[in-house]
Amino acid sequence: MLQDRFGRTIDYLRLSVTDRCDLRCTYCLPQGFRGFEEPDHWLRFDEIERLLGIFARLGTRRIRLTGGEPLLRKQLPQLAARIAALPGIEDLSLSTNGTQLARFAPELRAAGVSRLNVSLDSLDRDCVARITGSDCLDKVLGGLAAAKAAGFAPIKINMVAMRSVNDSQIDALAAFCIEQGFVLRLIEAMPIGATGQNTEWLDLGPIQQRLAARFGLLPQALELGGGPARYWVTPDGRASIGFITPMSQHFCATCNRVRLSVDGTLYLCLGQEQRYEFRPLLRGGASDAEIEAAIRAAIELKPQQHEFRSAPTKIVRFMAQTGG
């Protein structure tokens, strides 16, 4: 197993397969952004399969496919099938904005993707358009219906809660998710890049208390997917609401994940700059033993915690460049 200097077991890797996205969410990518990675620098499928196979031999059990918008990467279901077949990988999931999901949901399910996280910050069409820069609500809802029909469970809805932007929409989305049997995850906006730094985050503590009172939510001990959310469940156990609080109540002491960007850079923390580049090793003839040693060296760089509150302007790269 991989352990960092602080005794945390690192068994979860989030793999960005592209930094491109068809939306421009206000907290992620600015309108007109063109600073994307050159396609020649993207890790190829063979390189991804080899590197993730070595991670799996070192104890990585969970892989999440992210972006950008991962469904913009050509032949993604084929890559998903190759990853799902790697010995040691027990859980393969995907994060998406949902705009392409109606087309790909059956293929992804057949390829071995078991769980989905879908970004949806409101059920109000105008609010969604303001946040994403696109009138995409119908596409996302259609994608959710297709994912449900394809047998995905659980389906998690990620809502970034922003003061004076969509905070008035939280209760409506919670009711929708409970009705549909989805898992709603409320997320405090993080100051990543200029877009994130210009977004006013919302303390989820009072929101959790309000939703618990309205829907009779009870604390849930069961973890859902190895991530940082703290979950509350409806009395009938049919639906859950999770709260991800990197700003008001960080969870760094239990962090079990690292992020591999599309160009093969391993980021050890969203809120710090420590990184390790694997593309030169993969394309320079390094042996598996050398890459394994590099992975262990990279994990040693993982910092104890982020500094979102004390150094909110520190991270200038955008979320899509790191990997979601």
C-alpha positions as protocol buffer text, in pm:
chain_id: "A"
residue {
  index: 1
  type: MET
  ca { x: 0 y: 0 z: 0 }
}
residue {
  index: 2
  type: LEU
  ca { x: 103 y: 358 z: -60 }
}
residue {
  index: 3
  type: GLN
  ca { x: 132 y: 569 z: 253 }
}
residue {
  index: 4
  type: ASP
  ca { x: 240 y: 931 z: 274 }
}
residue {
  index: 5
  type: ARG
  ca { x: 455 y: 1096 z: 542 }
}
residue {
  index: 6
  type: PHE
  ca { x: 151 y: 1154 z: 760 }
}
residue {
  index: 7
  type: GLY
  ca { x: 33 y: 794 z: 769 }
}
residue {
  index: 8
  type: ARG
  ca { x: -250 y: 835 z: 521 }
}
residue {
  index: 9
  type: THR
  ca { x: -315 y: 543 z: 286 }
}
residue {
  index: 10
  type: ILE
  ca { x: -341 y: 665 z: -73 }
}
residue {
  index: 11
  type: ASP
  ca { x: -569 y: 426 z: -262 }
}
residue {
  index: 12
  type: TYR
  ca { x: -772 y: 662 z: -483 }
}
residue {
  index: 13
  type: LEU
  ca { x: -654 y: 818 z: -811 }
}
residue {
  index: 14
  type: ARG
  ca { x: -852 y: 1071 z: -1011 }
}
residue {
  index: 15
  type: LEU
  ca { x: -749 y: 1054 z: -1376 }
}
residue {
  index: 16
  type: SER
  ca { x: -811 y: 1352 z: -1602 }
}
residue {
  index: 17
  type: VAL
  ca { x: -845 y: 1234 z: -1961 }
}
residue {
  index: 18
  type: THR
  ca { x: -882 y: 1585 z: -2106 }
}
residue {
  index: 19
  type: ASP
  ca { x: -867 y: 1944 z: -1990 }
}
residue {
  index: 20
  type: ARG
  ca { x: -1125 y: 2047 z: -2254 }
}
residue {
  index: 21
  type: CYS
  ca { x: -1486 y: 2118 z: -2162 }
}
residue {
  index: 22
  type: ASP
  ca { x: -1796 y: 2218 z: -2358 }
}
residue {
  index: 23
  type: LEU
  ca { x: -1914 y: 2441 z: -2071 }
}
residue {
  index: 24
  type: ARG
  ca { x: -1758 y: 2742 z: -1898 }
}
residue {
  index: 25
  type: CYS
  ca { x: -1878 y: 2720 z: -1539 }
}
residue {
  index: 26
  type: THR
  ca { x: -1808 y: 3042 z: -1354 }
}
residue {
  index: 27
  type: TYR
  ca { x: -1609 y: 2870 z: -1078 }
}
residue {
  index: 28
  type: CYS
  ca { x: -1398 y: 2657 z: -1314 }
}
residue {
  index: 29
  type: LEU
  ca { x: -1301 y: 2800 z: -1655 }
}
residue {
  index: 30
  type: PRO
  ca { x: -1330 y: 3160 z: -1775 }
}
residue {
  index: 31
  type: GLN
  ca { x: -1514 y: 3250 z: -2093 }
}
residue {
  index: 32
  type: GLY
  ca { x: -1276 y: 3253 z: -2389 }
}
residue {
  index: 33
  type: PHE
  ca { x: -1011 y: 3038 z: -2219 }
}
residue {
  index: 34
  type: ARG
  ca { x: -776 y: 2879 z: -2474 }
}
residue {
  index: 35
  type: GLY
  ca { x: -478 y: 2770 z: -2266 }
}
residue {
  index: 36
  type: PHE
  ca { x: -538 y: 2399 z: -2306 }
}
residue {
  index: 37
  type: GLU
  ca { x: -270 y: 2130 z: -2311 }
}
residue {
  index: 38
  type: GLU
  ca { x: -139 y: 2026 z: -2653 }
}
residue {
  index: 39
  type: PRO
  ca { x: -291 y: 1690 z: -2763 }
}
residue {
  index: 40
  type: ASP
  ca { x: 59 y: 1551 z: -2825 }
}
residue {
  index: 41
  type: HIS
  ca { x: 118 y: 1593 z: -2451 }
}
residue {
  index: 42
  type: TRP
  ca { x: -191 y: 1394 z: -2351 }
}
residue {
  index: 43
  type: LEU
  ca { x: -113 y: 1054 z: -2210 }
}
residue {
  index: 44
  type: ARG
  ca { x: -202 y: 789 z: -2466 }
}
residue {
  index: 45
  type: PHE
  ca { x: -427 y: 499 z: -2371 }
}
residue {
  index: 46
  type: ASP
  ca { x: -134 y: 253 z: -2357 }
}
residue {
  index: 47
  type: GLU
  ca { x: 54 y: 491 z: -2128 }
}
residue {
  index: 48
  type: ILE
  ca { x: -248 y: 535 z: -1903 }
}
residue {
  index: 49
  type: GLU
  ca { x: -307 y: 161 z: -1882 }
}
residue {
  index: 50
  type: ARG
  ca { x: 56 y: 94 z: -1795 }
}
residue {
  index: 51
  type: LEU
  ca { x: 81 y: 366 z: -1532 }
}
residue {
  index: 52
  type: LEU
  ca { x: -250 y: 279 z: -1366 }
}
residue {
  index: 53
  type: GLY
  ca { x: -151 y: -87 z: -1364 }
}
residue {
  index: 54
  type: ILE
  ca { x: 157 y: 3 z: -1161 }
}
residue {
  index: 55
  type: PHE
  ca { x: -54 y: 219 z: -928 }
}
residue {
  index: 56
  type: ALA
  ca { x: -289 y: -78 z: -882 }
}
residue {
  index: 57
  type: ARG
  ca { x: 0 y: -307 z: -790 }
}
residue {
  index: 58
  type: LEU
  ca { x: 89 y: -52 z: -522 }
}
residue {
  index: 59
  type: GLY
  ca { x: -259 y: -61 z: -369 }
}
residue {
  index: 60
  type: THR
  ca { x: -467 y: 187 z: -569 }
}
residue {
  index: 61
  type: ARG
  ca { x: -819 y: 45 z: -570 }
}
residue {
  index: 62
  type: ARG
  ca { x: -1036 y: 334 z: -687 }
}
residue {
  index: 63
  type: ILE
  ca { x: -1011 y: 521 z: -1017 }
}
residue {
  index: 64
  type: ARG
  ca { x: -1228 y: 815 z: -1116 }
}
residue {
  index: 65
  type: LEU
  ca { x: -1228 y: 943 z: -1475 }
}
residue {
  index: 66
  type: THR
  ca { x: -1247 y: 1323 z: -1482 }
}
residue {
  index: 67
  type: GLY
  ca { x: -1168 y: 1624 z: -1701 }
}
residue {
  index: 68
  type: GLY
  ca { x: -1245 y: 1889 z: -1814 }
}
residue {
  index: 69
  type: GLU
  ca { x: -1535 y: 1694 z: -1951 }
}
residue {
  index: 70
  type: PRO
  ca { x: -1412 y: 1335 z: -1988 }
}
residue {
  index: 71
  type: LEU
  ca { x: -1675 y: 1236 z: -2243 }
}
residue {
  index: 72
  type: LEU
  ca { x: -1509 y: 1471 z: -2493 }
}
residue {
  index: 73
  type: ARG
  ca { x: -1211 y: 1231 z: -2509 }
}
residue {
  index: 74
  type: LYS
  ca { x: -1253 y: 1008 z: -2812 }
}
residue {
  index: 75
  type: GLN
  ca { x: -1310 y: 638 z: -2744 }
}
residue {
  index: 76
  type: LEU
  ca { x: -1342 y: 692 z: -2370 }
}
residue {
  index: 77
  type: PRO
  ca { x: -1555 y: 379 z: -2314 }
}
residue {
  index: 78
  type: GLN
  ca { x: -1271 y: 171 z: -2462 }
}
residue {
  index: 79
  type: LEU
  ca { x: -1027 y: 325 z: -2216 }
}
residue {
  index: 80
  type: ALA
  ca { x: -1272 y: 265 z: -1932 }
}
residue {
  index: 81
  type: ALA
  ca { x: -1292 y: -104 z: -2023 }
}
residue {
  index: 82
  type: ARG
  ca { x: -913 y: -135 z: -2020 }
}
residue {
  index: 83
  type: ILE
  ca { x: -890 y: 29 z: -1678 }
}
residue {
  index: 84
  type: ALA
  ca { x: -1175 y: -178 z: -1534 }
}
residue {
  index: 85
  type: ALA
  ca { x: -990 y: -494 z: -1641 }
}
residue {
  index: 86
  type: LEU
  ca { x: -670 y: -406 z: -1453 }
}
residue {
  index: 87
  type: PRO
  ca { x: -597 y: -646 z: -1164 }
}
residue {
  index: 88
  type: GLY
  ca { x: -658 y: -474 z: -832 }
}
residue {
  index: 89
  type: ILE
  ca { x: -899 y: -205 z: -953 }
}
residue {
  index: 90
  type: GLU
  ca { x: -1218 y: -249 z: -754 }
}
residue {
  index: 91
  type: ASP
  ca { x: -1408 y: 70 z: -833 }
}
residue {
  index: 92
  type: LEU
  ca { x: -1421 y: 272 z: -1157 }
}
residue {
  index: 93
  type: SER
  ca { x: -1633 y: 586 z: -1160 }
}
residue {
  index: 94
  type: LEU
  ca { x: -1672 y: 897 z: -1376 }
}
residue {
  index: 95
  type: SER
  ca { x: -1743 y: 1265 z: -1320 }
}
residue {
  index: 96
  type: THR
  ca { x: -1929 y: 1447 z: -1598 }
}
residue {
  index: 97
  type: ASN
  ca { x: -2122 y: 1764 z: -1666 }
}
residue {
  index: 98
  type: GLY
  ca { x: -2392 y: 1543 z: -1819 }
}
residue {
  index: 99
  type: THR
  ca { x: -2422 y: 1708 z: -2159 }
}
residue {
  index: 100
  type: GLN
  ca { x: -2294 y: 1398 z: -2343 }
}
residue {
  index: 101
  type: LEU
  ca { x: -2428 y: 1139 z: -2101 }
}
residue {
  index: 102
  type: ALA
  ca { x: -2744 y: 1041 z: -2288 }
}
residue {
  index: 103
  type: ARG
  ca { x: -2525 y: 924 z: -2575 }
}
residue {
  index: 104
  type: PHE
  ca { x: -2262 y: 738 z: -2372 }
}
residue {
  index: 105
  type: ALA
  ca { x: -2440 y: 600 z: -2064 }
}
residue {
  index: 106
  type: PRO
  ca { x: -2503 y: 245 z: -2198 }
}
residue {
  index: 107
  type: GLU
  ca { x: -2146 y: 214 z: -2333 }
}
residue {
  index: 108
  type: LEU
  ca { x: -1994 y: 334 z: -2007 }
}
residue {
  index: 109
  type: ARG
  ca { x: -2200 y: 88 z: -1806 }
}
residue {
  index: 110
  type: ALA
  ca { x: -2099 y: -197 z: -2036 }
}
residue {
  index: 111
  type: ALA
  ca { x: -1734 y: -92 z: -2010 }
}
residue {
  index: 112
  type: GLY
  ca { x: -1730 y: -134 z: -1633 }
}
residue {
  index: 113
  type: VAL
  ca { x: -1798 y: 216 z: -1501 }
}
residue {
  index: 114
  type: SER
  ca { x: -2016 y: 155 z: -1197 }
}
residue {
  index: 115
  type: ARG
  ca { x: -2084 y: 500 z: -1056 }
}
residue {
  index: 116
  type: LEU
  ca { x: -2141 y: 851 z: -1190 }
}
residue {
  index: 117
  type: ASN
  ca { x: -2107 y: 1202 z: -1049 }
}
residue {
  index: 118
  type: VAL
  ca { x: -2301 y: 1456 z: -1254 }
}
residue {
  index: 119
  type: SER
  ca { x: -2256 y: 1832 z: -1209 }
}
residue {
  index: 120
  type: LEU
  ca { x: -2585 y: 2016 z: -1173 }
}
residue {
  index: 121
  type: ASP
  ca { x: -2589 y: 2345 z: -984 }
}
residue {
  index: 122
  type: SER
  ca { x: -2959 y: 2428 z: -1015 }
}
residue {
  index: 123
  type: LEU
  ca { x: -3290 y: 2315 z: -1165 }
}
residue {
  index: 124
  type: ASP
  ca { x: -3363 y: 2669 z: -1282 }
}
residue {
  index: 125
  type: ARG
  ca { x: -3285 y: 2700 z: -1654 }
}
residue {
  index: 126
  type: ASP
  ca { x: -3169 y: 3061 z: -1636 }
}
residue {
  index: 127
  type: CYS
  ca { x: -2951 y: 2994 z: -1333 }
}
residue {
  index: 128
  type: VAL
  ca { x: -2787 y: 2696 z: -1505 }
}
residue {
  index: 129
  type: ALA
  ca { x: -2723 y: 2906 z: -1816 }
}
residue {
  index: 130
  type: ARG
  ca { x: -2564 y: 3185 z: -1611 }
}
residue {
  index: 131
  type: ILE
  ca { x: -2334 y: 2943 z: -1429 }
}
residue {
  index: 132
  type: THR
  ca { x: -2236 y: 2723 z: -1725 }
}
residue {
  index: 133
  type: GLY
  ca { x: -2255 y: 2971 z: -2011 }
}
residue {
  index: 134
  type: SER
  ca { x: -2492 y: 2734 z: -2193 }
}
residue {
  index: 135
  type: ASP
  ca { x: -2863 y: 2652 z: -2202 }
}
residue {
  index: 136
  type: CYS
  ca { x: -2786 y: 2290 z: -2116 }
}
residue {
  index: 137
  type: LEU
  ca { x: -3038 y: 2190 z: -1849 }
}
residue {
  index: 138
  type: ASP
  ca { x: -3243 y: 1965 z: -2078 }
}
residue {
  index: 139
  type: LYS
  ca { x: -2928 y: 1782 z: -2194 }
}
residue {
  index: 140
  type: VAL
  ca { x: -2819 y: 1718 z: -1836 }
}
residue {
  index: 141
  type: LEU
  ca { x: -3162 y: 1596 z: -1726 }
}
residue {
  index: 142
  type: GLY
  ca { x: -3176 y: 1371 z: -2033 }
}
residue {
  index: 143
  type: GLY
  ca { x: -2835 y: 1234 z: -1944 }
}
residue {
  index: 144
  type: LEU
  ca { x: -2950 y: 1158 z: -1590 }
}
residue {
  index: 145
  type: ALA
  ca { x: -3253 y: 971 z: -1723 }
}
residue {
  index: 146
  type: ALA
  ca { x: -3031 y: 769 z: -1957 }
}
residue {
  index: 147
  type: ALA
  ca { x: -2787 y: 688 z: -1677 }
}
residue {
  index: 148
  type: LYS
  ca { x: -3070 y: 570 z: -1454 }
}
residue {
  index: 149
  type: ALA
  ca { x: -3208 y: 354 z: -1735 }
}
residue {
  index: 150
  type: ALA
  ca { x: -2862 y: 206 z: -1793 }
}
residue {
  index: 151
  type: GLY
  ca { x: -2852 y: 84 z: -1434 }
}
residue {
  index: 152
  type: PHE
  ca { x: -2602 y: 322 z: -1275 }
}
residue {
  index: 153
  type: ALA
  ca { x: -2628 y: 334 z: -897 }
}
residue {
  index: 154
  type: PRO
  ca { x: -2560 y: 541 z: -709 }
}
residue {
  index: 155
  type: ILE
  ca { x: -2586 y: 849 z: -925 }
}
residue {
  index: 156
  type: LYS
  ca { x: -2445 y: 1148 z: -743 }
}
residue {
  index: 157
  type: ILE
  ca { x: -2540 y: 1507 z: -823 }
}
residue {
  index: 158
  type: ASN
  ca { x: -2262 y: 1758 z: -751 }
}
residue {
  index: 159
  type: MET
  ca { x: -2385 y: 2108 z: -667 }
}
residue {
  index: 160
  type: VAL
  ca { x: -2132 y: 2383 z: -598 }
}
residue {
  index: 161
  type: ALA
  ca { x: -2310 y: 2608 z: -350 }
}
residue {
  index: 162
  type: MET
  ca { x: -2245 y: 2977 z: -415 }
}
residue {
  index: 163
  type: ARG
  ca { x: -2371 y: 3272 z: -219 }
}
residue {
  index: 164
  type: SER
  ca { x: -2610 y: 3496 z: -414 }
}
residue {
  index: 165
  type: VAL
  ca { x: -2581 y: 3268 z: -720 }
}
residue {
  index: 166
  type: ASN
  ca { x: -2765 y: 2942 z: -654 }
}
residue {
  index: 167
  type: ASP
  ca { x: -2808 y: 2928 z: -277 }
}
residue {
  index: 168
  type: SER
  ca { x: -3183 y: 2981 z: -319 }
}
residue {
  index: 169
  type: GLN
  ca { x: -3197 y: 2668 z: -539 }
}
residue {
  index: 170
  type: ILE
  ca { x: -3056 y: 2420 z: -285 }
}
residue {
  index: 171
  type: ASP
  ca { x: -3384 y: 2300 z: -133 }
}
residue {
  index: 172
  type: ALA
  ca { x: -3545 y: 2242 z: -472 }
}
residue {
  index: 173
  type: LEU
  ca { x: -3251 y: 2034 z: -593 }
}
residue {
  index: 174
  type: ALA
  ca { x: -3248 y: 1838 z: -267 }
}
residue {
  index: 175
  type: ALA
  ca { x: -3618 y: 1756 z: -306 }
}
residue {
  index: 176
  type: PHE
  ca { x: -3559 y: 1650 z: -670 }
}
residue {
  index: 177
  type: CYS
  ca { x: -3273 y: 1419 z: -575 }
}
residue {
  index: 178
  type: ILE
  ca { x: -3469 y: 1261 z: -291 }
}
residue {
  index: 179
  type: GLU
  ca { x: -3763 y: 1202 z: -527 }
}
residue {
  index: 180
  type: GLN
  ca { x: -3537 y: 1049 z: -794 }
}
residue {
  index: 181
  type: GLY
  ca { x: -3323 y: 846 z: -554 }
}
residue {
  index: 182
  type: PHE
  ca { x: -3008 y: 1038 z: -644 }
}
residue {
  index: 183
  type: VAL
  ca { x: -2734 y: 1130 z: -397 }
}
residue {
  index: 184
  type: LEU
  ca { x: -2701 y: 1508 z: -373 }
}
residue {
  index: 185
  type: ARG
  ca { x: -2354 y: 1635 z: -280 }
}
residue {
  index: 186
  type: LEU
  ca { x: -2325 y: 2000 z: -181 }
}
residue {
  index: 187
  type: ILE
  ca { x: -1976 y: 2141 z: -227 }
}
residue {
  index: 188
  type: GLU
  ca { x: -1820 y: 2460 z: -93 }
}
residue {
  index: 189
  type: ALA
  ca { x: -1656 y: 2656 z: -374 }
}
residue {
  index: 190
  type: MET
  ca { x: -1274 y: 2652 z: -358 }
}
residue {
  index: 191
  type: PRO
  ca { x: -1039 y: 2939 z: -455 }
}
residue {
  index: 192
  type: ILE
  ca { x: -870 y: 2756 z: -743 }
}
residue {
  index: 193
  type: GLY
  ca { x: -769 y: 2987 z: -1028 }
}
residue {
  index: 194
  type: ALA
  ca { x: -910 y: 3333 z: -1085 }
}
residue {
  index: 195
  type: THR
  ca { x: -1259 y: 3192 z: -1144 }
}
residue {
  index: 196
  type: GLY
  ca { x: -1266 y: 3011 z: -812 }
}
residue {
  index: 197
  type: GLN
  ca { x: -1114 y: 3307 z: -631 }
}
residue {
  index: 198
  type: ASN
  ca { x: -1393 y: 3529 z: -765 }
}
residue {
  index: 199
  type: THR
  ca { x: -1663 y: 3291 z: -639 }
}
residue {
  index: 200
  type: GLU
  ca { x: -1808 y: 3359 z: -295 }
}
residue {
  index: 201
  type: TRP
  ca { x: -1821 y: 3030 z: -108 }
}
residue {
  index: 202
  type: LEU
  ca { x: -2110 y: 2936 z: 117 }
}
residue {
  index: 203
  type: ASP
  ca { x: -2067 y: 2776 z: 461 }
}
residue {
  index: 204
  type: LEU
  ca { x: -2261 y: 2450 z: 440 }
}
residue {
  index: 205
  type: GLY
  ca { x: -2302 y: 2409 z: 817 }
}
residue {
  index: 206
  type: PRO
  ca { x: -2630 y: 2606 z: 841 }
}
residue {
  index: 207
  type: ILE
  ca { x: -2750 y: 2448 z: 514 }
}
residue {
  index: 208
  type: GLN
  ca { x: -2697 y: 2098 z: 657 }
}
residue {
  index: 209
  type: GLN
  ca { x: -2899 y: 2187 z: 968 }
}
residue {
  index: 210
  type: ARG
  ca { x: -3183 y: 2331 z: 758 }
}
residue {
  index: 211
  type: LEU
  ca { x: -3202 y: 2033 z: 522 }
}
residue {
  index: 212
  type: ALA
  ca { x: -3181 y: 1786 z: 810 }
}
residue {
  index: 213
  type: ALA
  ca { x: -3479 y: 1953 z: 975 }
}
residue {
  index: 214
  type: ARG
  ca { x: -3684 y: 1976 z: 655 }
}
residue {
  index: 215
  type: PHE
  ca { x: -3626 y: 1622 z: 527 }
}
residue {
  index: 216
  type: GLY
  ca { x: -3569 y: 1442 z: 857 }
}
residue {
  index: 217
  type: LEU
  ca { x: -3213 y: 1351 z: 762 }
}
residue {
  index: 218
  type: LEU
  ca { x: -3010 y: 1120 z: 986 }
}
residue {
  index: 219
  type: PRO
  ca { x: -2629 y: 1086 z: 1003 }
}
residue {
  index: 220
  type: GLN
  ca { x: -2505 y: 808 z: 778 }
}
residue {
  index: 221
  type: ALA
  ca { x: -2201 y: 606 z: 880 }
}
residue {
  index: 222
  type: LEU
  ca { x: -2172 y: 425 z: 546 }
}
residue {
  index: 223
  type: GLU
  ca { x: -1915 y: 583 z: 315 }
}
residue {
  index: 224
  type: LEU
  ca { x: -2016 y: 618 z: -50 }
}
residue {
  index: 225
  type: GLY
  ca { x: -1721 y: 597 z: -288 }
}
residue {
  index: 226
  type: GLY
  ca { x: -1421 y: 681 z: -73 }
}
residue {
  index: 227
  type: GLY
  ca { x: -1447 y: 1058 z: -116 }
}
residue {
  index: 228
  type: PRO
  ca { x: -1460 y: 1341 z: 139 }
}
residue {
  index: 229
  type: ALA
  ca { x: -1836 y: 1390 z: 173 }
}
residue {
  index: 230
  type: ARG
  ca { x: -2011 y: 1352 z: 507 }
}
residue {
  index: 231
  type: TYR
  ca { x: -2350 y: 1195 z: 437 }
}
residue {
  index: 232
  type: TRP
  ca { x: -2697 y: 1224 z: 585 }
}
residue {
  index: 233
  type: VAL
  ca { x: -2975 y: 985 z: 484 }
}
residue {
  index: 234
  type: THR
  ca { x: -3353 y: 1012 z: 458 }
}
residue {
  index: 235
  type: PRO
  ca { x: -3552 y: 812 z: 716 }
}
residue {
  index: 236
  type: ASP
  ca { x: -3651 y: 551 z: 457 }
}
residue {
  index: 237
  type: GLY
  ca { x: -3286 y: 511 z: 350 }
}
residue {
  index: 238
  type: ARG
  ca { x: -3378 y: 581 z: -13 }
}
residue {
  index: 239
  type: ALA
  ca { x: -3168 y: 894 z: -67 }
}
residue {
  index: 240
  type: SER
  ca { x: -2865 y: 1066 z: 81 }
}
residue {
  index: 241
  type: ILE
  ca { x: -2726 y: 1418 z: 92 }
}
residue {
  index: 242
  type: GLY
  ca { x: -2352 y: 1469 z: 129 }
}
residue {
  index: 243
  type: PHE
  ca { x: -2164 y: 1780 z: 238 }
}
residue {
  index: 244
  type: ILE
  ca { x: -1812 y: 1853 z: 112 }
}
residue {
  index: 245
  type: THR
  ca { x: -1661 y: 2132 z: 322 }
}
residue {
  index: 246
  type: PRO
  ca { x: -1303 y: 2217 z: 218 }
}
residue {
  index: 247
  type: MET
  ca { x: -1347 y: 2574 z: 340 }
}
residue {
  index: 248
  type: SER
  ca { x: -1545 y: 2556 z: 664 }
}
residue {
  index: 249
  type: GLN
  ca { x: -1431 y: 2215 z: 790 }
}
residue {
  index: 250
  type: HIS
  ca { x: -1147 y: 2065 z: 589 }
}
residue {
  index: 251
  type: PHE
  ca { x: -1092 y: 1689 z: 569 }
}
residue {
  index: 252
  type: CYS
  ca { x: -718 y: 1683 z: 493 }
}
residue {
  index: 253
  type: ALA
  ca { x: -636 y: 1442 z: 777 }
}
residue {
  index: 254
  type: THR
  ca { x: -824 y: 1165 z: 596 }
}
residue {
  index: 255
  type: CYS
  ca { x: -729 y: 1254 z: 237 }
}
residue {
  index: 256
  type: ASN
  ca { x: -670 y: 934 z: 41 }
}
residue {
  index: 257
  type: ARG
  ca { x: -642 y: 1068 z: -315 }
}
residue {
  index: 258
  type: VAL
  ca { x: -411 y: 1213 z: -576 }
}
residue {
  index: 259
  type: ARG
  ca { x: -486 y: 1357 z: -921 }
}
residue {
  index: 260
  type: LEU
  ca { x: -323 y: 1269 z: -1253 }
}
residue {
  index: 261
  type: SER
  ca { x: -368 y: 1539 z: -1515 }
}
residue {
  index: 262
  type: VAL
  ca { x: -410 y: 1474 z: -1886 }
}
residue {
  index: 263
  type: ASP
  ca { x: -39 y: 1542 z: -1951 }
}
residue {
  index: 264
  type: GLY
  ca { x: 78 y: 1291 z: -1691 }
}
residue {
  index: 265
  type: THR
  ca { x: 144 y: 1535 z: -1406 }
}
residue {
  index: 266
  type: LEU
  ca { x: 52 y: 1395 z: -1066 }
}
residue {
  index: 267
  type: TYR
  ca { x: -88 y: 1662 z: -833 }
}
residue {
  index: 268
  type: LEU
  ca { x: -66 y: 1568 z: -467 }
}
residue {
  index: 269
  type: CYS
  ca { x: -313 y: 1829 z: -338 }
}
residue {
  index: 270
  type: LEU
  ca { x: -570 y: 2060 z: -494 }
}
residue {
  index: 271
  type: GLY
  ca { x: -458 y: 2347 z: -273 }
}
residue {
  index: 272
  type: GLN
  ca { x: -80 y: 2312 z: -303 }
}
residue {
  index: 273
  type: GLU
  ca { x: 177 y: 2309 z: -583 }
}
residue {
  index: 274
  type: GLN
  ca { x: 356 y: 1978 z: -521 }
}
residue {
  index: 275
  type: ARG
  ca { x: 356 y: 1771 z: -839 }
}
residue {
  index: 276
  type: TYR
  ca { x: 545 y: 1495 z: -1019 }
}
residue {
  index: 277
  type: GLU
  ca { x: 569 y: 1452 z: -1398 }
}
residue {
  index: 278
  type: PHE
  ca { x: 530 y: 1097 z: -1528 }
}
residue {
  index: 279
  type: ARG
  ca { x: 513 y: 1159 z: -1903 }
}
residue {
  index: 280
  type: PRO
  ca { x: 894 y: 1192 z: -1938 }
}
residue {
  index: 281
  type: LEU
  ca { x: 936 y: 856 z: -1766 }
}
residue {
  index: 282
  type: LEU
  ca { x: 670 y: 685 z: -1975 }
}
residue {
  index: 283
  type: ARG
  ca { x: 815 y: 817 z: -2301 }
}
residue {
  index: 284
  type: GLY
  ca { x: 1178 y: 791 z: -2197 }
}
residue {
  index: 285
  type: GLY
  ca { x: 1207 y: 416 z: -2163 }
}
residue {
  index: 286
  type: ALA
  ca { x: 1175 y: 389 z: -1785 }
}
residue {
  index: 287
  type: SER
  ca { x: 1119 y: 40 z: -1648 }
}
residue {
  index: 288
  type: ASP
  ca { x: 819 y: -53 z: -1435 }
}
residue {
  index: 289
  type: ALA
  ca { x: 1048 y: -66 z: -1132 }
}
residue {
  index: 290
  type: GLU
  ca { x: 1167 y: 289 z: -1201 }
}
residue {
  index: 291
  type: ILE
  ca { x: 811 y: 413 z: -1239 }
}
residue {
  index: 292
  type: GLU
  ca { x: 711 y: 237 z: -918 }
}
residue {
  index: 293
  type: ALA
  ca { x: 997 y: 412 z: -736 }
}
residue {
  index: 294
  type: ALA
  ca { x: 883 y: 743 z: -886 }
}
residue {
  index: 295
  type: ILE
  ca { x: 529 y: 688 z: -761 }
}
residue {
  index: 296
  type: ARG
  ca { x: 658 y: 624 z: -410 }
}
residue {
  index: 297
  type: ALA
  ca { x: 876 y: 936 z: -430 }
}
residue {
  index: 298
  type: ALA
  ca { x: 578 y: 1141 z: -552 }
}
residue {
  index: 299
  type: ILE
  ca { x: 357 y: 1027 z: -264 }
}
residue {
  index: 300
  type: GLU
  ca { x: 626 y: 1149 z: -24 }
}
residue {
  index: 301
  type: LEU
  ca { x: 561 y: 1500 z: -160 }
}
residue {
  index: 302
  type: LYS
  ca { x: 196 y: 1502 z: -53 }
}
residue {
  index: 303
  type: PRO
  ca { x: 148 y: 1795 z: 187 }
}
residue {
  index: 304
  type: GLN
  ca { x: -33 y: 1776 z: 518 }
}
residue {
  index: 305
  type: GLN
  ca { x: -317 y: 2009 z: 414 }
}
residue {
  index: 306
  type: HIS
  ca { x: -429 y: 2285 z: 182 }
}
residue {
  index: 307
  type: GLU
  ca { x: -428 y: 2656 z: 263 }
}
residue {
  index: 308
  type: PHE
  ca { x: -753 y: 2772 z: 101 }
}
residue {
  index: 309
  type: ARG
  ca { x: -843 y: 2995 z: 396 }
}
residue {
  index: 310
  type: SER
  ca { x: -498 y: 3134 z: 480 }
}
residue {
  index: 311
  type: ALA
  ca { x: -367 y: 3167 z: 122 }
}
residue {
  index: 312
  type: PRO
  ca { x: -675 y: 3200 z: -102 }
}
residue {
  index: 313
  type: THR
  ca { x: -486 y: 3338 z: -403 }
}
residue {
  index: 314
  type: LYS
  ca { x: -211 y: 3074 z: -403 }
}
residue {
  index: 315
  type: ILE
  ca { x: -341 y: 2836 z: -671 }
}
residue {
  index: 316
  type: VAL
  ca { x: -353 y: 3008 z: -1009 }
}
residue {
  index: 317
  type: ARG
  ca { x: -419 y: 2700 z: -1228 }
}
residue {
  index: 318
  type: PHE
  ca { x: -783 y: 2636 z: -1309 }
}
residue {
  index: 319
  type: MET
  ca { x: -969 y: 2328 z: -1184 }
}
residue {
  index: 320
  type: ALA
  ca { x: -997 y: 2182 z: -1534 }
}
residue {
  index: 321
  type: GLN
  ca { x: -617 y: 2196 z: -1567 }
}
residue {
  index: 322
  type: THR
  ca { x: -566 y: 1995 z: -1248 }
}
residue {
  index: 323
  type: GLY
  ca { x: -841 y: 1741 z: -1303 }
}
residue {
  index: 324
  type: GLY
  ca { x: -1170 y: 1744 z: -1119 }
}
